[in-house]
C-alpha cells in the first residue's frame, strides 16, 4: 500500500493505465457519484502540485498505448497546461477577477443578495443535484469535471449569482483547484471566454450523465443573455531560455512546484534550498489546506532522504535577514504560475526590496508559446510536444 502522496499518485496512475485509460474517451463524462470514480483518473490533485509531473503521466501512458488509442485522455492532460499558458499571456484576466471579487464579496454580504448567496453556499436551493454537489465539494474537496460545468451553469444562469463568487467557492474547496483552469473555466461557462458562446446545463444532460441519479424537470433557466464580451490580447513573455545551471544560489520552495523529477533534483543539489513556513496565501478550506501541508511535509522528507538539506524559516522576515548576511548570488524559485502563490511571493519580495528569479519548467516553456488563442489550435501541436518530451 502507498504511504506517501508521491507513492499514491504513481499507484493511481498505474491503476488507471491498466484499468481505465482505454475506456476513458466514452466513459469520462459520466458522474457516477463520489463512491464510484473508476471511469476517471483522479490524478489532478497530484498534477496540481507537480507531485506527479505532466511529462510523467504522458510518457507512462504512451509507453503502454499509442496516441490514437488514448488521445482523449492525453488531450485532457494538456488542457490544464493550455489554460495556464493562456493566462500567462493575459495576466489582466486574473487581476480583474480579483478586483471584481473583492467588490462582490462586500456587495453580497448584506440584504437579499446575501440571502440568495447563502442559500447556494448552504445547499438550500431546492435543486437536488446542485445542493448535493455543494455538500460533495465541501466533504470531498472534489467534483467530477462534468458536474463542475453543470454546477457553474446553474450558479450563473439559473441562480443568477456572479461567476467570480462561484469561482472563489471552487478554489477555496477543491483539492486540485488551479487558478488558471478554475478562473477560465468559469469565464467560459459565463460566456466571457469565447465570444458568442457560453455553457448552459440541461436537465436531460444531467440525468443521462449522472446515470439517472438526478431527474428534476423545469428547474433550470433556458433564457440566457450573453454578457458583454471583453477581448484580451495575448502578450508573449520572455522565459529564461537556458536550463538553470548557476551554483551557489538560494532556491526557495513553493507549494505549486514540488517536482520529483531528476532534472529538478540536479538543480537543487548544486544550490542551497530553503522554505518559509508562512501563513496560507489564500483562505483554503480544511481539505485543500491539509493536502498542501502534507504535500510540503512529505517533500521535505524526500529531499532529506536524497541528502538535500533544506533550511526552514518561520517567517519571511527571518528569511530575508538570513539572506542579507549570506554570500549567495541570487534567490530563485520554481515558477508557481499566475495565481495567489505568485502574488504572495511577489508581494513579500517587493516589500523587502529583494529580487526573485524564476526557474521555468521546460515543459511549460515548450507548450505555453502555443497557448495564444483557442485550444483547438494548441491541440494540433500535441504530437510536436510529445516528440519534444521524448515519449
PDB file of C-alpha atoms in Angstrom, residues 275-277 311-325 352:
ATOM      1  CA  UNK A 275      11.386  27.010   2.819  1.00  0.00           C
ATOM      2  CA  UNK A 276       9.392  29.733   4.558  1.00  0.00           C
ATOM      3  CA  UNK A 277       6.655  28.411   6.802  1.00  0.00           C
ATOM      4  CA  UNK A 311      16.674  25.284   5.817  1.00  0.00           C
ATOM      5  CA  UNK A 312      13.279  26.266   7.246  1.00  0.00           C
ATOM      6  CA  UNK A 313      12.303  29.787   8.288  1.00  0.00           C
ATOM      7  CA  UNK A 314       9.201  30.656  10.335  1.00  0.00           C
ATOM      8  CA  UNK A 315       8.619  33.977   8.527  1.00  0.00           C
ATOM      9  CA  UNK A 316       9.801  35.936   5.512  1.00  0.00           C
ATOM     10  CA  UNK A 317      11.390  38.420   7.889  1.00  0.00           C
ATOM     11  CA  UNK A 318      13.667  35.682   9.225  1.00  0.00           C
ATOM     12  CA  UNK A 319      14.384  34.501   5.711  1.00  0.00           C
ATOM     13  CA  UNK A 320      15.442  37.920   4.404  1.00  0.00           C
ATOM     14  CA  UNK A 321      17.605  38.598   7.455  1.00  0.00           C
ATOM     15  CA  UNK A 322      19.422  35.351   6.755  1.00  0.00           C
ATOM     16  CA  UNK A 323      19.824  36.228   3.063  1.00  0.00           C
ATOM     17  CA  UNK A 324      21.257  39.687   3.827  1.00  0.00           C
ATOM     18  CA  UNK A 325      24.045  38.131   5.888  1.00  0.00           C
ATOM     19  CA  UNK A 352      11.817  43.700   1.299  1.00  0.00           C
TER      20      UNK A 352
END
